[in-house]
Tab-separated table of C-alpha atoms and ligand atoms in Angstrom:
chain	number	residue	atom	x	y	z
A	1	MET	CA	0.000	0.000	0.000
A	2	LEU	CA	1.437	3.347	-1.029
A	3	GLY	CA	1.865	6.378	1.167
A	4	ASN	CA	0.048	7.404	4.324
A	5	PHE	CA	-3.706	7.682	4.392
A	6	THR	CA	-6.699	8.013	6.641
A	7	TYR	CA	-9.947	6.198	6.048
A	8	CYS	CA	-13.252	7.400	7.395
A	9	ASN	CA	-16.650	7.059	5.801
A	10	PRO	CA	-19.338	8.684	7.927
A	11	THR	CA	-22.383	7.754	5.782
A	12	LYS	CA	-24.774	5.340	7.456
A	13	LEU	CA	-26.417	2.923	5.021
A	14	TYR	CA	-29.798	1.233	5.217
A	15	PHE	CA	-29.857	-1.555	2.634
A	16	GLY	CA	-32.547	-3.979	1.457
A	17	LYS	CA	-36.264	-4.265	0.824
A	18	ASP	CA	-37.101	-2.603	4.182
A	19	ALA	CA	-34.423	0.075	3.918
A	20	LEU	CA	-36.920	2.950	3.830
A	21	ASP	CA	-37.831	2.147	7.456
A	22	GLY	CA	-34.467	3.728	8.260
A	23	LEU	CA	-35.823	7.150	7.313
A	24	SER	CA	-37.991	7.270	10.444
A	25	LYS	CA	-34.949	6.396	12.531
A	26	GLU	CA	-32.900	9.239	11.045
A	27	LEU	CA	-35.384	12.112	10.684
A	28	PRO	CA	-35.762	12.868	14.418
A	29	LYS	CA	-32.066	13.844	14.485
A	30	TYR	CA	-32.690	16.891	12.288
A	31	GLY	CA	-34.756	20.095	12.355
A	32	LYS	CA	-38.313	20.568	11.188
A	33	ASN	CA	-37.855	22.154	7.774
A	34	ILE	CA	-37.047	19.591	5.102
A	35	LEU	CA	-36.097	20.534	1.558
A	36	LEU	CA	-37.259	17.556	-0.507
A	37	VAL	CA	-35.141	17.429	-3.650
A	38	TYR	CA	-36.030	15.229	-6.627
A	39	GLY	CA	-35.740	14.909	-10.393
A	40	GLY	CA	-38.109	15.081	-13.336
A	41	GLY	CA	-40.937	13.038	-11.882
A	42	SER	CA	-40.001	9.333	-11.951
A	43	ILE	CA	-40.553	9.130	-8.174
A	44	LYS	CA	-44.136	10.326	-8.594
A	45	LYS	CA	-44.841	7.621	-11.203
A	46	ASN	CA	-43.334	4.728	-9.258
A	47	GLY	CA	-44.812	5.615	-5.859
A	48	ILE	CA	-41.568	6.402	-4.012
A	49	TYR	CA	-42.634	10.052	-3.608
A	50	ASP	CA	-45.858	9.066	-1.798
A	51	LYS	CA	-43.988	6.703	0.530
A	52	VAL	CA	-41.436	9.386	1.448
A	53	ILE	CA	-44.065	12.101	1.980
A	54	LYS	CA	-45.994	9.788	4.307
A	55	ILE	CA	-42.897	9.188	6.447
A	56	LEU	CA	-41.987	12.898	6.520
A	57	LYS	CA	-45.515	13.811	7.662
A	58	ALA	CA	-45.579	11.034	10.257
A	59	ASN	CA	-42.407	12.565	11.674
A	60	GLY	CA	-44.014	16.007	11.906
A	61	LYS	CA	-41.813	17.613	9.304
A	62	GLU	CA	-42.546	20.743	7.290
A	63	ILE	CA	-41.964	19.822	3.639
A	64	PHE	CA	-40.602	22.261	1.052
A	65	GLU	CA	-40.260	20.810	-2.432
A	66	ASP	CA	-37.502	21.407	-4.954
A	67	GLY	CA	-38.240	19.138	-7.923
A	68	GLY	CA	-37.106	19.229	-11.531
A	69	VAL	CA	-33.431	18.461	-10.930
A	70	MET	CA	-32.245	17.478	-14.396
A	71	PRO	CA	-29.764	14.714	-15.234
A	72	ASN	CA	-26.358	16.452	-15.196
A	73	PRO	CA	-27.574	19.255	-12.892
A	74	THR	CA	-26.670	22.796	-13.892
A	75	ILE	CA	-25.246	25.681	-11.914
A	76	GLU	CA	-28.387	27.710	-12.729
A	77	LYS	CA	-30.519	25.059	-11.041
A	78	VAL	CA	-28.185	25.165	-8.009
A	79	HIS	CA	-28.737	28.935	-7.748
A	80	GLU	CA	-32.493	28.387	-7.935
A	81	GLY	CA	-32.322	25.704	-5.231
A	82	VAL	CA	-30.247	27.921	-2.949
A	83	ALA	CA	-32.967	30.582	-3.114
A	84	ARG	CA	-35.658	27.995	-2.304
A	85	ALA	CA	-33.667	26.532	0.562
A	86	LYS	CA	-33.104	29.995	2.044
A	87	ALA	CA	-36.788	30.872	1.767
A	88	ALA	CA	-37.655	27.565	3.472
A	89	LYS	CA	-35.010	28.019	6.175
A	90	ALA	CA	-34.065	24.429	5.383
A	91	ASP	CA	-32.662	22.400	8.278
A	92	PHE	CA	-32.132	19.278	6.206
A	93	ILE	CA	-32.008	18.296	2.525
A	94	LEU	CA	-33.548	14.975	1.560
A	95	ALA	CA	-32.475	13.884	-1.929
A	96	VAL	CA	-34.728	11.276	-3.544
A	97	GLY	CA	-33.342	10.176	-6.895
A	98	GLY	CA	-30.160	9.241	-8.709
A	99	GLY	CA	-26.658	10.637	-8.693
A	100	SER	CA	-27.810	13.920	-10.218
A	101	VAL	CA	-30.228	14.575	-7.367
A	102	CYS	CA	-27.700	13.514	-4.685
A	103	ASP	CA	-24.926	15.606	-6.272
A	104	TYR	CA	-27.253	18.594	-6.507
A	105	ALA	CA	-28.228	18.215	-2.837
A	106	LYS	CA	-24.541	18.313	-1.857
A	107	ALA	CA	-24.015	21.408	-4.011
A	108	LEU	CA	-26.891	23.077	-2.143
A	109	SER	CA	-25.493	21.929	1.194
A	110	VAL	CA	-22.243	23.850	0.663
A	111	SER	CA	-23.871	26.846	-1.067
A	112	ILE	CA	-26.928	27.849	0.973
A	113	HIS	CA	-24.926	29.794	3.550
A	114	CYS	CA	-21.978	30.604	1.288
A	115	LYS	CA	-21.272	34.151	0.166
A	116	GLY	CA	-19.795	34.875	-3.267
A	117	ASP	CA	-19.622	33.047	-6.590
A	118	ILE	CA	-20.182	29.363	-5.822
A	119	TRP	CA	-19.237	28.146	-9.324
A	120	LYS	CA	-15.854	29.843	-9.091
A	121	LYS	CA	-15.259	28.918	-5.463
A	122	TYR	CA	-16.094	25.215	-5.635
A	123	PHE	CA	-15.807	24.159	-9.285
A	124	ILE	CA	-12.997	26.340	-10.653
A	125	ASP	CA	-10.837	27.112	-7.610
A	126	PHE	CA	-11.788	23.850	-5.769
A	127	GLU	CA	-11.971	25.634	-2.423
A	128	GLU	CA	-13.400	23.831	0.570
A	129	PRO	CA	-16.543	25.152	2.238
A	130	THR	CA	-16.034	27.504	5.167
A	131	CYS	CA	-19.703	28.318	5.746
A	132	GLU	CA	-22.319	26.434	7.767
A	133	LEU	CA	-23.438	23.279	5.913
A	134	VAL	CA	-26.993	21.999	5.641
A	135	PRO	CA	-26.938	18.211	6.156
A	136	VAL	CA	-28.050	15.847	3.376
A	137	GLY	CA	-29.670	12.406	3.338
A	138	CYS	CA	-30.392	10.274	0.240
A	139	VAL	CA	-33.019	7.833	-0.906
A	140	LEU	CA	-31.355	6.307	-3.963
A	141	THR	CA	-33.406	5.347	-7.033
A	142	MET	CA	-30.711	4.979	-9.705
A	143	VAL	CA	-27.511	3.016	-9.258
A	144	GLY	CA	-24.082	3.916	-10.586
A	145	THR	CA	-22.441	7.076	-9.332
A	146	GLY	CA	-21.674	6.120	-5.723
A	147	SER	CA	-22.890	9.587	-4.732
A	148	GLU	CA	-24.842	7.956	-1.907
A	149	MET	CA	-21.640	7.369	0.066
A	150	ASN	CA	-19.138	9.934	-1.129
A	151	GLY	CA	-18.477	13.670	-1.244
A	152	GLY	CA	-18.701	14.021	-5.031
A	153	SER	CA	-20.829	16.724	-6.610
A	154	VAL	CA	-20.675	17.100	-10.396
A	155	ILE	CA	-22.207	20.276	-11.806
A	156	THR	CA	-22.540	21.408	-15.429
A	157	ASN	CA	-22.018	24.956	-16.661
A	158	HIS	CA	-23.383	25.090	-20.214
A	159	ALA	CA	-22.308	28.697	-20.794
A	160	GLU	CA	-18.695	27.761	-20.104
A	161	LYS	CA	-19.032	24.291	-21.686
A	162	LEU	CA	-17.684	22.698	-18.515
A	163	LYS	CA	-18.857	19.783	-16.418
A	164	ILE	CA	-16.817	19.634	-13.237
A	165	GLY	CA	-16.822	17.444	-10.164
A	166	HIS	CA	-15.694	18.590	-6.744
A	167	VAL	CA	-14.989	15.795	-4.307
A	168	PHE	CA	-15.828	17.374	-0.976
A	169	GLY	CA	-14.668	16.142	2.420
A	170	GLU	CA	-16.406	13.887	4.918
A	171	GLU	CA	-18.542	16.714	6.313
A	172	VAL	CA	-20.400	16.890	2.979
A	173	TYR	CA	-21.039	13.130	2.621
A	174	PRO	CA	-24.704	12.181	3.043
A	175	LYS	CA	-25.455	11.584	6.722
A	176	PHE	CA	-27.361	8.473	5.651
A	177	SER	CA	-28.468	6.750	2.464
A	178	ILE	CA	-31.406	4.448	1.910
A	179	LEU	CA	-30.636	1.693	-0.620
A	180	ASN	CA	-33.607	-0.431	-1.643
A	181	PRO	CA	-32.717	-2.391	-4.809
A	182	GLU	CA	-36.424	-2.672	-5.686
A	183	PHE	CA	-36.587	1.128	-6.044
A	184	THR	CA	-34.372	0.735	-9.128
A	185	TYR	CA	-36.652	-1.731	-10.963
A	186	THR	CA	-38.503	1.029	-12.847
A	187	LEU	CA	-35.320	2.403	-14.427
A	188	PRO	CA	-35.361	2.273	-18.225
A	189	LYS	CA	-32.841	-0.273	-19.553
A	190	TYR	CA	-30.725	2.520	-21.073
A	191	GLN	CA	-30.253	4.090	-17.620
A	192	MET	CA	-29.669	0.750	-15.917
A	193	VAL	CA	-26.847	-0.242	-18.255
A	194	ALA	CA	-25.361	3.273	-18.229
A	195	GLY	CA	-25.194	2.955	-14.440
A	196	ILE	CA	-23.607	-0.472	-14.696
A	197	PHE	CA	-20.858	0.930	-16.896
A	198	ASP	CA	-20.397	3.921	-14.592
A	199	ILE	CA	-19.655	1.431	-11.800
A	200	MET	CA	-17.198	-0.486	-13.990
A	201	SER	CA	-15.470	2.730	-14.964
A	202	HIS	CA	-15.131	3.912	-11.361
A	203	ILE	CA	-13.398	0.672	-10.454
A	204	LEU	CA	-11.110	0.778	-13.501
A	205	GLU	CA	-10.140	4.416	-12.921
A	206	GLN	CA	-8.676	3.352	-9.577
A	207	TYR	CA	-7.343	-0.040	-10.693
A	208	PHE	CA	-5.343	1.246	-13.675
A	209	SER	CA	-2.721	3.117	-11.672
A	210	GLY	CA	0.372	2.106	-9.783
A	211	THR	CA	2.623	-0.941	-10.074
A	212	ASP	CA	2.898	-2.002	-6.434
A	213	ASP	CA	1.202	-5.046	-4.878
A	214	ASN	CA	-1.895	-3.429	-3.390
A	215	THR	CA	-4.907	-4.908	-1.569
A	216	SER	CA	-7.148	-2.319	-3.270
A	217	ASP	CA	-6.485	-4.025	-6.640
A	218	TYR	CA	-7.617	-7.412	-5.345
A	219	VAL	CA	-10.812	-5.862	-3.956
A	220	ALA	CA	-11.338	-4.091	-7.294
A	221	GLU	CA	-11.020	-7.374	-9.214
A	222	GLY	CA	-13.607	-9.021	-6.947
A	223	LEU	CA	-16.037	-6.125	-7.408
A	224	LEU	CA	-15.550	-6.235	-11.186
A	225	ARG	CA	-16.239	-9.967	-11.376
A	226	SER	CA	-19.406	-9.612	-9.313
A	227	LEU	CA	-20.539	-6.675	-11.462
A	228	ILE	CA	-19.924	-8.471	-14.768
A	229	HIS	CA	-21.777	-11.550	-13.515
A	230	SER	CA	-24.783	-9.670	-12.094
A	231	ALA	CA	-25.021	-7.344	-15.101
A	232	GLU	CA	-25.338	-10.342	-17.418
A	233	ILE	CA	-28.330	-11.509	-15.357
A	234	ALA	CA	-29.929	-8.051	-14.973
A	235	VAL	CA	-29.984	-7.248	-18.704
A	236	VAL	CA	-32.150	-10.316	-19.414
A	237	ASP	CA	-34.029	-10.381	-16.087
A	238	PRO	CA	-34.197	-6.795	-14.738
A	239	ASN	CA	-36.328	-7.764	-11.725
A	240	ASN	CA	-33.826	-10.330	-10.469
A	241	TYR	CA	-33.314	-9.195	-6.870
A	242	ASP	CA	-29.966	-10.950	-6.386
A	243	ALA	CA	-28.520	-9.276	-9.458
A	244	ARG	CA	-29.964	-5.811	-8.814
A	245	SER	CA	-28.969	-5.850	-5.148
A	246	ASN	CA	-25.424	-6.954	-5.970
A	247	ILE	CA	-25.133	-4.187	-8.562
A	248	MET	CA	-26.393	-1.620	-6.050
A	249	TRP	CA	-23.922	-2.686	-3.364
A	250	THR	CA	-21.043	-2.864	-5.856
A	251	ALA	CA	-21.789	0.688	-7.005
A	252	THR	CA	-21.505	1.986	-3.460
A	253	TRP	CA	-18.169	0.271	-2.815
A	254	ALA	CA	-16.799	1.220	-6.211
A	255	LEU	CA	-16.679	4.879	-5.257
A	256	ASN	CA	-16.750	5.384	-1.525
A	257	THR	CA	-12.945	5.891	-1.343
A	258	LEU	CA	-12.122	2.337	-0.115
A	259	ILE	CA	-10.469	1.044	-3.306
A	260	ALA	CA	-8.661	4.339	-3.882
A	261	LYS	CA	-6.583	3.768	-0.758
A	262	GLY	CA	-2.903	3.455	-1.589
A	263	LYS	CA	-3.595	4.299	-5.260
A	264	THR	CA	-2.693	7.347	-7.337
A	265	THR	CA	-5.871	6.740	-9.473
A	266	ASP	CA	-6.345	7.717	-13.109
A	267	TRP	CA	-9.768	9.337	-13.856
A	268	MET	CA	-8.929	10.164	-17.496
A	269	VAL	CA	-11.957	8.243	-18.835
A	270	HIS	CA	-14.119	10.462	-16.634
A	271	MET	CA	-12.347	13.620	-17.796
A	272	LEU	CA	-12.929	12.649	-21.443
A	273	GLY	CA	-16.503	11.554	-20.703
A	274	GLN	CA	-17.337	14.699	-18.754
A	275	ALA	CA	-16.006	16.852	-21.611
A	276	VAL	CA	-18.228	14.922	-24.037
A	277	GLY	CA	-21.084	15.448	-21.561
A	278	ALA	CA	-20.444	19.195	-21.350
A	279	HIS	CA	-20.879	19.456	-25.142
A	280	THR	CA	-23.719	16.956	-25.637
A	281	ASP	CA	-25.535	16.670	-22.254
A	282	ALA	CA	-25.469	12.895	-22.853
A	283	THR	CA	-26.048	10.277	-20.125
A	284	HIS	CA	-22.938	10.073	-17.932
A	285	GLY	CA	-22.333	6.299	-18.116
A	286	MET	CA	-22.673	6.326	-21.907
A	287	THR	CA	-20.108	9.091	-22.297
A	288	LEU	CA	-17.692	6.799	-20.427
A	289	SER	CA	-18.505	3.658	-22.415
A	290	ALA	CA	-18.071	5.556	-25.684
A	291	VAL	CA	-14.462	6.572	-24.975
A	292	SER	CA	-13.193	3.684	-22.817
A	293	ILE	CA	-12.022	1.131	-25.366
A	294	PRO	CA	-10.066	3.661	-27.523
A	295	TYR	CA	-8.535	5.133	-24.363
A	296	TYR	CA	-7.490	1.794	-22.879
A	297	ARG	CA	-6.133	0.494	-26.203
A	298	TYR	CA	-3.999	3.647	-26.366
A	299	ILE	CA	-2.556	3.485	-22.844
A	300	LEU	CA	-2.145	-0.311	-22.818
A	301	PRO	CA	1.583	-0.277	-23.686
A	302	TYR	CA	2.285	2.115	-20.797
A	303	GLY	CA	0.638	-0.124	-18.200
A	304	LEU	CA	1.147	-3.484	-19.875
A	305	ASP	CA	1.613	-5.605	-16.742
A	306	LYS	CA	-1.632	-4.334	-15.224
A	307	PHE	CA	-3.562	-4.912	-18.454
A	308	VAL	CA	-2.261	-8.503	-18.504
A	309	ARG	CA	-3.386	-8.981	-14.893
A	310	TYR	CA	-6.798	-7.451	-15.757
A	311	ALA	CA	-7.230	-9.822	-18.717
A	312	VAL	CA	-6.373	-12.907	-16.673
A	313	ASN	CA	-7.998	-12.109	-13.296
A	314	VAL	CA	-11.119	-10.300	-14.481
A	315	TRP	CA	-11.884	-11.661	-17.957
A	316	GLY	CA	-10.436	-15.160	-17.564
A	317	VAL	CA	-8.050	-14.895	-20.509
A	318	ASN	CA	-5.620	-17.830	-20.654
A	319	PRO	CA	-2.147	-16.359	-21.181
A	320	ALA	CA	-0.579	-19.677	-22.294
A	321	GLY	CA	1.153	-19.355	-25.646
A	322	LYS	CA	0.415	-15.615	-25.886
A	323	THR	CA	2.721	-12.604	-25.688
A	324	ASP	CA	1.881	-10.093	-22.964
A	325	GLU	CA	0.465	-7.720	-25.595
A	326	GLU	CA	-1.764	-10.462	-26.968
A	327	THR	CA	-3.054	-11.368	-23.498
A	328	ALA	CA	-3.693	-7.714	-22.599
A	329	ASN	CA	-5.524	-7.063	-25.872
A	330	ALA	CA	-7.573	-10.244	-25.454
A	331	GLY	CA	-8.761	-8.779	-22.118
A	332	LEU	CA	-9.899	-5.588	-23.841
A	333	ASP	CA	-11.527	-7.679	-26.611
A	334	ALA	CA	-13.523	-9.524	-23.936
A	335	MET	CA	-14.486	-6.245	-22.271
A	336	GLN	CA	-15.577	-4.770	-25.618
A	337	ALA	CA	-17.688	-7.838	-26.458
A	338	TRP	CA	-19.338	-7.691	-23.012
A	339	MET	CA	-20.061	-3.983	-23.452
A	340	GLU	CA	-21.675	-4.553	-26.859
A	341	LYS	CA	-23.772	-7.416	-25.495
A	342	THR	CA	-24.845	-5.263	-22.523
A	343	GLY	CA	-26.177	-2.579	-24.898
A	344	LEU	CA	-23.738	0.224	-24.128
A	345	VAL	CA	-23.045	3.141	-26.455
A	346	MET	CA	-19.695	2.427	-28.111
A	347	ASN	CA	-18.996	5.739	-29.880
A	348	ILE	CA	-19.424	9.434	-29.184
A	349	SER	CA	-21.120	10.104	-32.560
A	350	GLU	CA	-24.176	8.332	-31.190
A	351	LEU	CA	-24.194	10.884	-28.354
A	352	GLY	CA	-24.098	13.864	-30.724
A	353	ALA	CA	-20.367	14.541	-31.040
A	354	THR	CA	-18.994	15.232	-34.534
A	355	GLU	CA	-15.607	15.715	-36.175
A	356	GLU	CA	-16.195	19.495	-35.830
A	357	THR	CA	-16.819	19.325	-32.060
A	358	ILE	CA	-13.636	17.334	-31.289
A	359	GLU	CA	-11.515	20.475	-30.888
A	360	GLY	CA	-13.951	21.960	-28.340
A	361	ILE	CA	-14.354	18.676	-26.427
A	362	ALA	CA	-10.565	18.317	-26.248
A	363	LYS	CA	-10.321	21.863	-24.844
A	364	SER	CA	-12.881	21.009	-22.132
A	365	THR	CA	-10.924	17.873	-21.108
A	366	LEU	CA	-8.982	18.245	-17.866
A	367	VAL	CA	-5.704	16.290	-17.798
A	368	MET	CA	-4.949	14.051	-14.817
A	369	ASP	CA	-1.544	12.637	-13.947
A	370	GLY	CA	-2.225	9.605	-11.728
A	371	GLY	CA	-2.553	6.945	-14.453
A	372	TYR	CA	-0.120	5.201	-16.779
A	373	LYS	CA	0.188	8.033	-19.313
A	374	VAL	CA	-0.202	11.792	-18.973
A	375	LEU	CA	-1.951	12.765	-22.209
A	376	ASP	CA	-1.089	15.813	-24.285
A	377	ALA	CA	-3.606	17.754	-26.383
A	378	LYS	CA	-2.744	15.823	-29.556
A	379	GLU	CA	-3.276	12.469	-27.831
A	380	ILE	CA	-6.615	13.598	-26.393
A	381	LYS	CA	-7.813	14.604	-29.859
A	382	SER	CA	-6.694	11.337	-31.364
A	383	ILE	CA	-8.484	9.270	-28.664
A	384	LEU	CA	-11.638	11.340	-29.205
A	385	LYS	CA	-11.382	10.837	-32.985
A	386	ALA	CA	-10.960	7.092	-32.471
A	387	SER	CA	-14.141	7.241	-30.333
A	388	LEU	CA	-16.283	8.859	-33.082
B	401	LIG	O1	-35.319	12.839	-13.139
B	401	LIG	P1	-36.150	11.610	-12.978
B	401	LIG	O2	-37.518	11.751	-13.501
B	401	LIG	O3	-36.107	11.063	-11.582
B	401	LIG	O4	-35.485	10.487	-13.961
B	401	LIG	C1	-34.165	10.030	-13.798
B	401	LIG	C2	-33.214	10.557	-14.876
B	401	LIG	O5	-33.923	10.862	-16.052
B	401	LIG	C3	-34.178	8.545	-14.066
B	401	LIG	N1	-34.457	7.745	-12.885
B	401	LIG	C4	-33.774	7.727	-11.712
B	401	LIG	N2	-34.294	6.796	-10.903
B	401	LIG	C5	-35.308	6.206	-11.571
B	401	LIG	C6	-35.424	6.815	-12.840
B	401	LIG	N3	-36.357	6.449	-13.740
B	401	LIG	C7	-37.197	5.463	-13.390
B	401	LIG	N4	-37.121	4.805	-12.213
B	401	LIG	C8	-36.205	5.145	-11.287
B	401	LIG	N5	-36.135	4.462	-10.125
B	401	LIG	O6	-32.848	8.243	-14.499
B	401	LIG	C9	-32.326	9.370	-15.189
B	401	LIG	C10	-30.883	9.562	-14.808
B	401	LIG	O7	-30.770	9.933	-13.455
B	401	LIG	P2	-29.406	10.594	-12.927
B	401	LIG	O8	-29.572	10.879	-11.503
B	401	LIG	O9	-29.006	11.705	-13.849
B	401	LIG	O10	-28.369	9.399	-13.168
B	401	LIG	P3	-27.031	9.043	-12.420
B	401	LIG	O11	-27.316	8.396	-11.129
B	401	LIG	O12	-26.221	8.300	-13.396
B	401	LIG	O13	-26.330	10.458	-12.107
B	401	LIG	C11	-25.574	11.118	-13.090
B	401	LIG	C12	-24.878	12.336	-12.542
B	401	LIG	O14	-23.959	11.982	-11.504
B	401	LIG	C13	-22.650	12.501	-11.829
B	401	LIG	C14	-22.675	12.483	-13.330
B	401	LIG	O15	-21.663	13.272	-13.904
B	401	LIG	C15	-24.058	13.018	-13.625
B	401	LIG	O16	-24.107	14.415	-13.530
B	401	LIG	N6	-21.603	11.692	-11.166
B	401	LIG	C16	-21.455	11.804	-9.831
B	401	LIG	C17	-20.430	11.180	-9.153
B	401	LIG	C18	-20.228	11.303	-7.696
B	401	LIG	N7	-21.072	12.001	-6.975
B	401	LIG	O17	-19.273	10.763	-7.149
B	401	LIG	C19	-19.418	10.385	-9.845
B	401	LIG	C20	-19.835	9.954	-11.202
B	401	LIG	O18	-18.676	9.624	-11.930
B	401	LIG	C21	-20.624	10.966	-11.955
B	401	LIG	O19	-19.780	11.909	-12.583
B	402	LIG	ZN1	-18.868	8.095	-13.117
C-alpha cells in the first residue's frame, strides 16, 4: 500500500427491501424544515414520492419541495435551489433520486450559507466550504455514481461548456443513504446499463494506476467480477433481486474511497466523458462507455503488466502461448464484447459529437496525472477521434 492515508466514511447505510424504514430512525435527528429534492418526476410515477411524503408527515416535518433536478444538474438550477432553501429556512435536505439529485443536494449543502460566486469557489478554484453546511440524506433510485456514500458533486455549466466534479470532504457526505434495490426496478434499460458501466469505470479508474502489490487491486477485481456476472443476469431479467442488489452494493463500494486507498488513481476516462457530456448533455455512463475502449487500447503499452493482470484475473483470458500484448488485448476484446452485449453506447457520434466538435471537447478535457500516461492535447484529440 502506497503512502500514508486516513480512512473514514461517515455515511450510514440502510440496505434492502425494508431500507426505507431507516428514514424514520434518522429524521428525528434533524430540524423541522425539510427541503425535498427530486428529479423530473419518476418518483411520482413509481410511488416512491408518496412513501417518502408519508414518512416525513408522520415525523411532523414541514416539507418544502424542490423538484425538476435534471440529469447532469446545472449551476443555474443550483442557484435556484439555494434561493428555495433559504426561503424555506431548510434544516435538512432529503435527496430522492439518482446521482444527479444527490450531487445537486450536496451542491446546495455547501452553497446555501456561502457568500460569493459558488461556481468559481467550488468548481474552478476547488476551495473547501467555510460556511455552515446543511446536512443531506439520500433515498437512492438509480444506481451507478456512488454519490450515496461519497463527497462528489458534479455540476454542469453550459455557458462555459464545462462539467466539473468537486470531491468534498467527509462533512459533505450524506449523513445516511437508503438503498432499496427494488426502487431501481422502474429504471429504463438505457439508464440501468449506463449505471452499470459507470460502476465499472469507477473501479477501472482506480485499478489502472500504480505498479505495487496493493490490496485495493484485489478488492477491485472481486467487485468487477461480481458486477460483470450480475449485469449479465440483470440485462435479461431486470427484476432479479440478487442481481440488482449486488449491482447496487457494488456501485456503493466502487466509489466510496475504499479502493482508492494506496492508489494514485487515473480518472482520465471520466475527464474525457465529462467533456463529451459538457458538449452533448449525454447520459454520464454512456459518455464513459463511448471513450473507454479507444482510451485503454492507447494506454495499454504504458501499463502493460496491469492490463495482462486485468485480462487474466477479471476476464479469464488464458495467457498460455500468448505474448503479454496479446493477453492484454484479449482482455480488452472480452471487455468490448461484453459492453456490446450489454447494450452500451460504443462511440461518441451516437451521443451527438462530430468531427467538428472534437476540438472543443478536447479543450474542455482536464488532464490528470495519476494513471499510466499523462496525455497531451494531440493524444486527447486522437483518442476522441478514435471514439467517433
Ligand atoms: O429525473 P427523474 O424523472 O427522476 O429520472 C431520472 C433521470 O432521467 C431517471 N431515474 C432515476 N431513478 C429512476 C429513474 N427512472 C425510473 N425509475 C427510477 N427508479 O434516471 C435518469 C438519470 O438519473 P441521474 O440521476 O441523472 O443518473 P445518475 O445516477 O447516473 O447520475 C448522473 C450524474 O452523476 C454525476 C454524473 O456526472 C451526472 O451528472 N456523477 C457523480 C459522481 C459522484 N457524486 O461521485 C461520480 C460519477 O462519476 C458521476 O460523474
Ligand atoms: Zn462516473
